[in-house]
Amino acid sequence: MGGFLDILYFIVPISIAYAAPLIFTAIGGVFSERSGVINIGLEGLMVMGAFVGIVFNLFFVDTFGAWTPWVSILAAMVVSAIFSLMHAVASISFRADQVVSGVAINLLGIAIALFSVKMIYGKGQTDFIQEKIPRFNIPFLQDIPVLGPMFFKSVYGSSILAVVIAILAWFIIFKTPFGLRLRSVGEHPMAADTMGIKVNRIRYIAVIISGGLAGMGGAVYAQTMTNDFGHATINGQGFMALAAMIFGKWHPIGAMGAALFFGFAQALAISSSGIPFMQNVPSVFLYILPYALTIIALAGFIGKANAPKAIGDPYIKGSR
Amino acid sequence: MSNRLINVLVPVISIILGLLVGAVVMLVSGYDPVAGYTALWNGIFGDSYAIGETIRQISPYILAGLAVAFAFRTGLFNIGVEGQLIVGWFAAAYVGMAFELPKIIHLPLALLAAAAAGALWGLIPGLLKATLKVHEVIVTIMMNYIALHLVNALIKVVAKGGFKTDKIHDTASLRSDFLSELTDFSTLHYGIFVALFMVFIMWFILERMKLGYELKSVGFNENAAQYAGMSVKKNIVMAMVISGAFAGLGGAMEALGTFGNMSTRAGFTGIGFDGIAVALLGANTPLGVVFGASLFGSLKYGANNMPNAADIPIEIVSIVIALIIFFVASGYIIRVGLQRIGKKKEAK
């Protein structure tokens, strides 16, 4: 039993650390898709966030000192939000196919980031950052037996922020007038328009929020996991976040739960060799677990998840 | 302006806009766009070696483009070309190295294995879409990652813990001394003929077979096709399987032609994703795909010359490609612009 607890003490914190970036990004996806805009581009927005986060951290570490990682997350948020405008303009105003536009965002994100890295550093990846996102022991909670060491000891500050964001997103989407408008625009844009809601404006805001959150996710991932930026820094996390969003049924708290689960799968995959009863499981099964689960979830074996009704369609005033 | 002219003009304008924005990016970043594009041009057409390599690069792009375009004709979006290409690559490399057979059997068998692997990878999302109405976009994205990790693991098994498979036997190779010598010893191989043959096959299926007629009908209007007595489900599955087979053959180009083996990969090849752009530029027609693939294959290969000749990072071409996709996808706004210009001219 003691051995089992030790494993949990080891693996749960890693899981949470891997989950945090997914939480940010998946909730970004929830905002965009609730408004009716598919955002396959989350991966590219995360790449942009990771790139900006690391480069900003490297450049301004002397100015901001210990606050650098946080300011870097903010910078990543702003840049990715602006970057997501491309997806918004293409898919909302220019009526582009939202999936194609998202694919273009993914290609563009990695291309711009690598182009800039080569321009600035003359090589394929950046230097390593010195100021990383700090870890905290949460007072009182850390003293709870069993749960304390698992959840509340040496937690990344960004993980705490991720949980706060998830709760905040739930409140915004389900308890505020803006949330009501957001959902109505994604379900039945014409009805929303009739009620005087500016469909396209809400969609723009939603896509920009998704960009900002995905940027934060990327910056958090880079500043907790890799500590530098290169071509493989973000490798599928954006799509995993997309999966978490679907798995969580387009609900912020659900997305958080799914992200935690995917974080657990990632943590298992990297640490399975250290766990006695996992040693014989080839790690490939753990690598593909999140993706396979998503397919299974989509196939309806874990309860039917319904996407917002108007997803994927540009809203054209006056058409039925 | 006639619709037909506009249909041709939209991709052309998109390409020009993409190149223009690329030039602006180079200018802003302190590079010389003229030197950059000159290096790109020379990288593509500079000498017969470059031309050989460019054509070699075009072959997998043609097949990836066919895969996307074929699914698109049935109203399906296959983003899984990348994964289908990866499993095809592995299947071809495995058959190529594991068996010893006469060339007349071995090479077709290796190609067939690649097509079958890709088809299998397309079958799953096809079946899920047809029977459970699961959206193929998400499933194919997930299948990409499953393919990547699974093939990496399989390579380690086949290579007994190593990171790349053994070289394929000559009997499974697409290599061609004739084509190679013709192009100053480039790695140009017979794959381009396989790709062009598949272009013909796609045209034949779509334009000359009942299957193609049904596939297109389902793509135009699912309900009408159903009403006319066609099985929408069967057609969805068929479209994804054939699309996957094209993609798998794209992988065979790399396995049997260019590399002769397969190594574990940290990330995707990108060919599958560029295939989306190829198909878009080619308006999802077989011949259009050849043009789209020629453009993207040329840009990709020619870009290799940019760091040496003009000291510009290769990624500038990836930026241009992504922008072209954006502009083609946003064709609506270009159409509106063109129609306005057209009207003004008429008014004069």
XYZ file of C-alpha atoms in Angstrom, chain B:
348
model
C -16.424 38.364 -65.425
C -17.435 34.785 -66.082
C -17.583 32.303 -63.230
C -15.078 30.107 -64.940
C -12.520 32.870 -65.157
C -13.073 33.728 -61.497
C -12.546 30.089 -60.509
C -9.133 30.197 -62.139
C -8.297 33.678 -60.891
C -8.958 32.975 -57.200
C -6.078 30.502 -56.746
C -3.782 32.576 -58.973
C -4.472 35.709 -56.937
C -4.017 33.718 -53.730
C -0.583 32.566 -54.846
C 0.438 36.075 -55.835
C -0.832 37.499 -52.530
C 0.994 34.773 -50.595
C 4.263 35.541 -52.383
C 3.757 39.280 -51.900
C 3.153 38.967 -48.166
C 6.159 36.647 -48.005
C 8.227 39.393 -49.639
C 6.960 41.926 -47.111
C 7.875 39.570 -44.255
C 11.391 39.225 -45.663
C 11.681 42.992 -46.078
C 10.479 43.695 -42.530
C 12.855 41.057 -41.126
C 15.780 42.720 -42.850
C 16.223 40.214 -45.679
C 16.330 40.962 -49.371
C 13.177 39.540 -50.982
C 14.645 39.706 -54.481
C 17.645 37.660 -53.382
C 15.294 35.344 -51.519
C 13.016 34.616 -54.433
C 15.965 34.372 -56.809
C 17.451 31.715 -54.530
C 14.071 29.980 -54.461
C 13.824 30.052 -58.254
C 17.335 28.680 -58.673
C 16.599 26.045 -56.050
C 13.739 24.819 -58.183
C 14.951 25.290 -61.768
C 18.639 26.170 -61.336
C 20.094 23.054 -62.983
C 18.978 19.622 -64.066
C 19.838 18.218 -60.625
C 17.507 20.732 -58.947
C 14.767 19.981 -61.457
C 15.136 16.258 -60.769
C 14.884 16.753 -57.021
C 11.917 19.079 -57.441
C 10.019 16.496 -59.489
C 10.924 13.871 -56.891
C 9.426 16.100 -54.188
C 6.258 16.610 -56.217
C 5.285 12.905 -56.310
C 4.163 12.483 -52.669
C 2.431 15.877 -52.879
C 0.363 14.698 -55.834
C -0.800 11.645 -53.900
C -1.504 13.599 -50.707
C -3.458 16.132 -52.755
C -5.432 13.379 -54.517
C -6.291 11.894 -51.119
C -7.716 15.159 -49.774
C -9.435 16.009 -53.051
C -11.026 12.591 -53.434
C -12.594 12.684 -49.975
C -13.677 16.252 -50.587
C -15.671 15.224 -53.656
C -17.875 13.167 -51.354
C -18.215 16.066 -48.933
C -15.699 14.594 -46.496
C -12.750 16.384 -44.985
C -9.801 14.048 -44.634
C -7.261 15.742 -42.345
C -5.861 12.276 -41.693
C -3.753 12.163 -44.849
C -0.679 12.704 -42.711
C -1.369 9.609 -40.590
C -2.383 7.531 -43.605
C 0.838 8.534 -45.306
C 2.880 7.535 -42.255
C 1.340 4.054 -41.978
C 1.736 3.646 -45.754
C 5.386 4.636 -45.489
C 5.955 2.044 -42.791
C 4.031 -0.722 -44.566
C 5.995 -0.195 -47.774
C 9.319 -0.044 -45.935
C 8.488 -3.204 -44.011
C 7.425 -5.222 -47.054
C 10.428 -3.873 -48.904
C 12.926 -5.057 -46.307
C 11.259 -8.174 -44.889
C 10.641 -10.175 -48.049
C 12.844 -11.373 -50.866
C 10.890 -11.684 -54.057
C 11.395 -11.032 -57.767
C 10.933 -7.380 -58.650
C 7.803 -7.972 -60.702
C 6.046 -9.178 -57.531
C 7.948 -7.381 -54.814
C 7.520 -3.770 -55.949
C 3.762 -4.051 -56.640
C 3.348 -5.873 -53.342
C 5.120 -3.119 -51.429
C 3.006 -0.473 -53.155
C -0.117 -2.478 -52.435
C 0.837 -2.818 -48.777
C 1.212 0.944 -48.494
C -2.143 1.534 -50.162
C -3.792 -1.077 -47.942
C -2.333 0.419 -44.765
C -3.508 3.886 -45.755
C -6.903 2.493 -46.717
C -7.218 0.826 -43.322
C -6.352 4.129 -41.646
C -9.095 5.782 -43.698
C -11.561 2.960 -43.103
C -11.871 3.668 -39.377
C -13.015 7.285 -39.649
C -15.116 6.286 -42.670
C -16.938 3.588 -40.752
C -17.413 5.821 -37.722
C -18.808 8.576 -39.912
C -21.114 6.237 -41.829
C -22.488 4.274 -38.907
C -22.323 6.630 -35.921
C -22.149 10.032 -37.637
C -18.905 10.860 -35.826
C -17.280 13.892 -37.410
C -14.394 12.726 -39.576
C -12.281 15.834 -38.956
C -11.635 15.102 -35.291
C -11.276 11.353 -35.800
C -8.732 11.775 -38.588
C -6.708 14.255 -36.499
C -6.596 11.754 -33.659
C -5.706 8.957 -36.096
C -2.700 11.042 -37.190
C -1.241 10.963 -33.704
C -2.058 7.302 -33.248
C -0.256 6.573 -36.523
C 2.784 8.605 -35.485
C 3.221 6.907 -32.112
C 2.285 3.444 -33.329
C 4.664 3.528 -36.277
C 7.472 4.851 -34.064
C 6.918 1.874 -31.773
C 6.732 -0.566 -34.698
C 9.977 0.769 -36.148
C 11.694 0.079 -32.835
C 10.325 -3.452 -32.866
C 11.367 -4.087 -36.455
C 14.766 -2.466 -35.931
C 15.243 -4.378 -32.663
C 15.431 -1.238 -30.549
C 17.035 0.930 -33.237
C 15.604 4.092 -34.716
C 15.289 3.147 -38.352
C 14.314 0.143 -40.416
C 16.826 -1.667 -42.602
C 17.092 -0.557 -46.211
C 14.564 -2.097 -48.566
C 15.765 -4.700 -51.062
C 16.497 -3.464 -54.575
C 13.611 -5.571 -55.840
C 11.150 -3.278 -54.039
C 12.854 -0.045 -55.003
C 11.442 2.695 -57.195
C 14.955 4.004 -57.780
C 15.852 4.555 -61.401
C 19.356 4.837 -62.777
C 17.959 6.221 -65.997
C 16.034 9.085 -64.366
C 18.884 9.715 -61.974
C 21.506 10.031 -64.723
C 19.145 12.131 -66.788
C 19.031 14.690 -63.975
C 22.703 14.876 -63.031
C 22.399 12.068 -60.432
C 19.495 13.433 -58.458
C 17.338 11.060 -56.401
C 14.498 11.270 -58.931
C 12.726 7.897 -59.059
C 9.840 6.167 -60.838
C 7.412 7.317 -58.148
C 6.351 10.267 -60.277
C 4.862 7.819 -62.803
C 3.003 5.997 -60.041
C 1.641 9.342 -58.877
C 0.600 10.407 -62.372
C -1.019 7.026 -62.939
C -3.047 7.578 -59.795
C -4.120 10.966 -61.140
C -5.526 9.055 -64.092
C -7.132 6.512 -61.731
C -8.867 9.263 -59.778
C -10.122 10.837 -62.983
C -11.290 7.437 -64.195
C -13.143 6.631 -60.963
C -14.810 10.032 -60.816
C -15.664 10.494 -64.483
C -16.013 7.015 -65.927
C -17.326 4.778 -63.157
C -20.703 4.408 -61.504
C -18.927 4.574 -58.156
C -17.564 8.006 -58.977
C -20.954 9.244 -60.062
C -22.445 8.103 -56.773
C -19.576 9.587 -54.759
C -20.040 12.963 -56.435
C -23.809 12.786 -55.963
C -23.384 12.182 -52.252
C -20.973 15.098 -52.156
C -23.423 17.423 -53.888
C -26.503 16.495 -51.924
C -26.631 13.627 -49.486
C -30.401 13.587 -49.198
C -31.009 13.629 -52.925
C -28.523 10.790 -53.389
C -30.265 8.801 -50.687
C -33.621 9.457 -52.350
C -32.265 8.281 -55.666
C -31.475 4.949 -54.062
C -27.745 5.344 -53.457
C -26.260 4.092 -50.234
C -24.784 7.163 -48.599
C -23.078 5.052 -45.934
C -21.352 2.779 -48.430
C -20.148 5.769 -50.401
C -18.750 7.517 -47.351
C -16.759 4.427 -46.409
C -15.571 3.894 -49.983
C -14.471 7.507 -50.301
C -12.411 7.388 -47.127
C -10.860 4.028 -48.028
C -9.833 5.184 -51.517
C -8.641 8.496 -50.128
C -6.556 6.645 -47.537
C -5.106 4.395 -50.234
C -3.894 7.440 -52.204
C -2.317 8.805 -49.029
C -0.696 5.461 -48.234
C 0.872 5.436 -51.695
C 2.253 8.877 -50.886
C 4.090 7.192 -48.036
C 5.357 4.511 -50.414
C 7.047 7.252 -52.479
C 9.197 8.063 -49.444
C 9.759 4.437 -48.448
C 10.510 2.911 -51.851
C 11.802 5.911 -53.723
C 13.392 8.686 -51.748
C 14.627 7.194 -48.475
C 14.553 3.423 -48.888
C 13.695 3.017 -45.216
C 11.835 4.721 -42.370
C 13.152 6.392 -39.235
C 11.263 7.219 -36.049
C 9.886 10.751 -36.151
C 9.464 13.425 -33.473
C 6.748 15.085 -35.519
C 4.772 14.937 -38.718
C 6.115 15.064 -42.277
C 3.829 17.977 -43.152
C 3.126 16.461 -46.573
C -0.367 15.421 -45.505
C -1.256 18.884 -44.268
C 0.162 20.520 -47.358
C -2.022 18.075 -49.276
C -5.007 20.075 -48.058
C -3.572 23.151 -49.717
C -2.719 21.206 -52.853
C -6.295 19.976 -53.154
C -7.738 23.419 -52.439
C -5.562 25.042 -55.088
C -6.471 22.304 -57.517
C -10.192 22.800 -56.933
C -10.332 19.092 -55.981
C -9.898 17.946 -59.575
C -7.259 15.383 -60.613
C -5.521 17.718 -63.042
C -5.764 20.631 -60.613
C -4.000 18.540 -58.004
C -1.059 18.079 -60.376
C -0.716 21.866 -60.626
C -1.132 22.376 -56.897
C 1.395 19.648 -56.100
C 3.861 21.074 -58.619
C 3.643 24.450 -56.934
C 4.002 23.138 -53.389
C 6.629 20.526 -54.224
C 8.673 23.188 -56.007
C 8.333 25.690 -53.175
C 9.276 23.086 -50.568
C 12.300 21.784 -52.407
C 13.438 25.151 -53.720
C 13.306 26.582 -50.207
C 16.289 24.416 -49.288
C 18.429 26.714 -51.401
C 17.392 29.863 -49.522
C 19.620 29.544 -46.428
C 22.752 28.890 -48.528
C 22.200 31.302 -51.377
C 20.481 34.173 -49.585
C 20.932 33.424 -45.866
C 17.159 33.397 -45.350
C 15.537 30.800 -43.070
C 13.757 28.038 -44.968
C 10.580 28.630 -42.933
C 9.721 31.696 -45.007
C 8.341 29.278 -47.598
C 6.183 27.571 -44.955
C 4.817 31.007 -44.110
C 4.040 31.651 -47.779
C 2.322 28.250 -48.091
C 0.178 28.825 -44.986
C -0.783 32.267 -46.319
C -1.762 30.813 -49.686
C -4.047 28.380 -47.851
C -5.578 31.312 -45.993
C -6.192 33.249 -49.156
C -7.640 30.303 -51.040
C -9.915 29.508 -48.108
C -10.997 33.139 -48.032
C -11.829 32.912 -51.727
C -15.229 34.414 -51.038
C -13.790 37.853 -50.418
C -11.535 37.629 -53.488
C -14.610 36.677 -55.539
C -16.495 39.689 -54.220
C -13.548 41.904 -55.103
C -13.276 40.465 -58.604
C -16.990 40.834 -59.251
C -16.867 44.491 -58.193
C -13.977 45.134 -60.551
C -15.868 43.286 -63.275
C -18.966 45.392 -62.770
C -17.041 48.641 -62.847
C -15.548 47.681 -66.173
C -18.972 46.855 -67.556
C -20.292 50.218 -66.387
C -17.564 52.002 -68.327
